[in-house]
PDB file of C-alpha atoms in Angstrom:
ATOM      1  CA  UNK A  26     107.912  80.778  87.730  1.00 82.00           C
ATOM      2  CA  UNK A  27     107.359  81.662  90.827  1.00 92.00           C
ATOM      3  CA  UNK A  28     106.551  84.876  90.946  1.00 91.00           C
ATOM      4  CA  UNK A  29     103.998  84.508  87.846  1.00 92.00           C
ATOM      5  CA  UNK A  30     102.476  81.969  90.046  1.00 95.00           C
ATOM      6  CA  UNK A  31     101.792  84.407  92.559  1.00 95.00           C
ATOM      7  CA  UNK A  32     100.448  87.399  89.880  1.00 94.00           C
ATOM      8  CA  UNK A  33      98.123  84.710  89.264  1.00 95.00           C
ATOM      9  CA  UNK A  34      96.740  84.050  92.303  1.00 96.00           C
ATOM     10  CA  UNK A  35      96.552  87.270  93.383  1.00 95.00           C
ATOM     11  CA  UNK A  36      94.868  88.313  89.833  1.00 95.00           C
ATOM     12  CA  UNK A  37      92.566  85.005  90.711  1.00 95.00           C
ATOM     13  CA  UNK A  38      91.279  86.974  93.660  1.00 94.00           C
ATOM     14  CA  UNK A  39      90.166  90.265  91.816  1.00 93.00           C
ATOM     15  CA  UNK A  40      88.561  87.785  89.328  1.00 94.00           C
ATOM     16  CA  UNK A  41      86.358  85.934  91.669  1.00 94.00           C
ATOM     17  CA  UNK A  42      85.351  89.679  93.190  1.00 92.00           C
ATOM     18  CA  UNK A  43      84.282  90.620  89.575  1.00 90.00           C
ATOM     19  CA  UNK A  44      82.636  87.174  89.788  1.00 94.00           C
ATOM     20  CA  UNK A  45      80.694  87.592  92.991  1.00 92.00           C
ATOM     21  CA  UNK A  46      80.004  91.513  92.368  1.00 90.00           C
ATOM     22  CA  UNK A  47      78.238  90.928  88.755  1.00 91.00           C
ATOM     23  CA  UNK A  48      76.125  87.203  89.478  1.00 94.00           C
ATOM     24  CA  UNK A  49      76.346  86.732  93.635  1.00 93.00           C
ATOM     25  CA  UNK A  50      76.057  90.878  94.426  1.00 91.00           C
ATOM     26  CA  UNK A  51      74.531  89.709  98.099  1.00 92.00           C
ATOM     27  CA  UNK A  52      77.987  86.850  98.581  1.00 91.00           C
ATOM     28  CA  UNK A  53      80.491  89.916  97.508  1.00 87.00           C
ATOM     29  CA  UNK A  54      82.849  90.458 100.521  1.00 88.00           C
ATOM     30  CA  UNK A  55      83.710  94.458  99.820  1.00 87.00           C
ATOM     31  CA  UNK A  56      87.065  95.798  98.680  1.00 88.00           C
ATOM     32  CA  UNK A  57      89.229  94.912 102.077  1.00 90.00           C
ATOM     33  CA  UNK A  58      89.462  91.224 101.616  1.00 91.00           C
ATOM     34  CA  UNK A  59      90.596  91.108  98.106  1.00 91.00           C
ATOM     35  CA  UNK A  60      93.002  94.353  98.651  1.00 92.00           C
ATOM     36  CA  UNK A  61      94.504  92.663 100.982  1.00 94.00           C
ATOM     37  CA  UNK A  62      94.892  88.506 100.008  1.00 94.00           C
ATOM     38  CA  UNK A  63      96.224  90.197  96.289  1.00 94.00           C
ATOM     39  CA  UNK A  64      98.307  92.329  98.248  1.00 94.00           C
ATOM     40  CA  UNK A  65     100.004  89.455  99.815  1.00 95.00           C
ATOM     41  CA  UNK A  66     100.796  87.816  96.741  1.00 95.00           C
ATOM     42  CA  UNK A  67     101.998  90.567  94.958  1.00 94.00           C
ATOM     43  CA  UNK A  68     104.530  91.798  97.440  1.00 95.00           C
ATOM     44  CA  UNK A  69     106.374  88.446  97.264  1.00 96.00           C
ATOM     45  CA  UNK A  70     105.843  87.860  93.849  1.00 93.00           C
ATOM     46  CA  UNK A  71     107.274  90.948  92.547  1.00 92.00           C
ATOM     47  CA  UNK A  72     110.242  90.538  94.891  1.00 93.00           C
ATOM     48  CA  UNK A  73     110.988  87.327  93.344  1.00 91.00           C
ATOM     49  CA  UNK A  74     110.511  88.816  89.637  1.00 88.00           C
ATOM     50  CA  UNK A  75     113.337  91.660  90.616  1.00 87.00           C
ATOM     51  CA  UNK A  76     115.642  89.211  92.133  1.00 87.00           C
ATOM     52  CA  UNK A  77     115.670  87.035  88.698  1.00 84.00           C
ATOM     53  CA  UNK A  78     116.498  89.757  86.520  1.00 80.00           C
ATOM     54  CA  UNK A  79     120.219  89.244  85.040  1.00 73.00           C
ATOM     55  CA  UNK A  80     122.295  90.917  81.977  1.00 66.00           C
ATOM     56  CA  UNK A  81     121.243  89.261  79.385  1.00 73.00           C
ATOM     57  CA  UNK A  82     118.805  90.715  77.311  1.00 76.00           C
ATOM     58  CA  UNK A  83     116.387  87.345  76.710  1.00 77.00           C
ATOM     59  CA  UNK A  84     116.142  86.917  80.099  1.00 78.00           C
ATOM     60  CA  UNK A  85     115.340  89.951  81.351  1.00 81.00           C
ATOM     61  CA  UNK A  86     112.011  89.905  78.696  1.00 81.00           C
ATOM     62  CA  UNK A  87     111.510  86.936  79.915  1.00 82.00           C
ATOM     63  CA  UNK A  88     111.433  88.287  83.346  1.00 83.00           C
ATOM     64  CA  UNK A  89     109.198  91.665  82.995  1.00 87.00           C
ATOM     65  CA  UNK A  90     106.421  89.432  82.271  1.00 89.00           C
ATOM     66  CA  UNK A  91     106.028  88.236  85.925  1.00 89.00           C
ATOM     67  CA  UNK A  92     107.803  91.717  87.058  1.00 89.00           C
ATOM     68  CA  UNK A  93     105.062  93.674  84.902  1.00 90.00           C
ATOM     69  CA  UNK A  94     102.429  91.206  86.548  1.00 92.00           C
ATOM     70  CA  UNK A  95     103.157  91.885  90.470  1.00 92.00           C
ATOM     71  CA  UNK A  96     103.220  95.508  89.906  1.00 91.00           C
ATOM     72  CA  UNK A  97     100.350  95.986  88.286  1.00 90.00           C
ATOM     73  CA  UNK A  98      98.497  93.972  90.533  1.00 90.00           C
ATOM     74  CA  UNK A  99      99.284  96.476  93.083  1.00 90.00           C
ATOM     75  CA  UNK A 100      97.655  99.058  91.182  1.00 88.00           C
ATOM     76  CA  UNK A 101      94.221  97.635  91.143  1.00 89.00           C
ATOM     77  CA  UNK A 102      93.243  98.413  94.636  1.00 86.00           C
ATOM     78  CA  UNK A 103      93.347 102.128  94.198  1.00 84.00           C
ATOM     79  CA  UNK A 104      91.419 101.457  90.619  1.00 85.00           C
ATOM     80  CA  UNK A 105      88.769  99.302  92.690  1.00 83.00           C
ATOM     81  CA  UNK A 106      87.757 101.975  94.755  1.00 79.00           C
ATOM     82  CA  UNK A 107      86.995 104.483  92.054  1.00 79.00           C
ATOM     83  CA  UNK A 108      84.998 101.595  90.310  1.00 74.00           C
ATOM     84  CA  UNK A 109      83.074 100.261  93.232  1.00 71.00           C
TER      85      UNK A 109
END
């Protein structure tokens, strides 16, 4: 729960950029503040996702969701830069 907790957050950032950059283009920070407070909680957060995984099959669906998260949130600096 934890570690979705932290996807979101760190998701939460990129949204408020998208935010900023479409209605407040003079408020928008640049790329290096977002990169790195999403950063922060996606290195924790996907930790925690990989240490909940166990055998069993339900749980470890249950667990890619966050894992899945955290990863991909790590992703969208390098897609940010080709967009902005």
């Amino acid at each position: 729960m934890i570690s979705m907790t932290l996807a979101s957050l760190g998701w939460g950032t990129w949204w408020v950029m998208l935010f900023l950059h479409r209605f407040a283009p003079s408020l928008e920070p640049g790329l290096t503040a977002p990169n790195a407070i999403s950063t922060l909680f996606a290195i924790p957060g996907l930790l925690l996702a990989l240490a909940t995984l166990r055998a069993r099959r339900s749980w470890i669906a249950f667990a890619l969701v966050p894992l899945f998260a955290n990863a991909s949130l790590l992703l969208v600096p390098t897609l940010a830069a080709e967009l902005f």
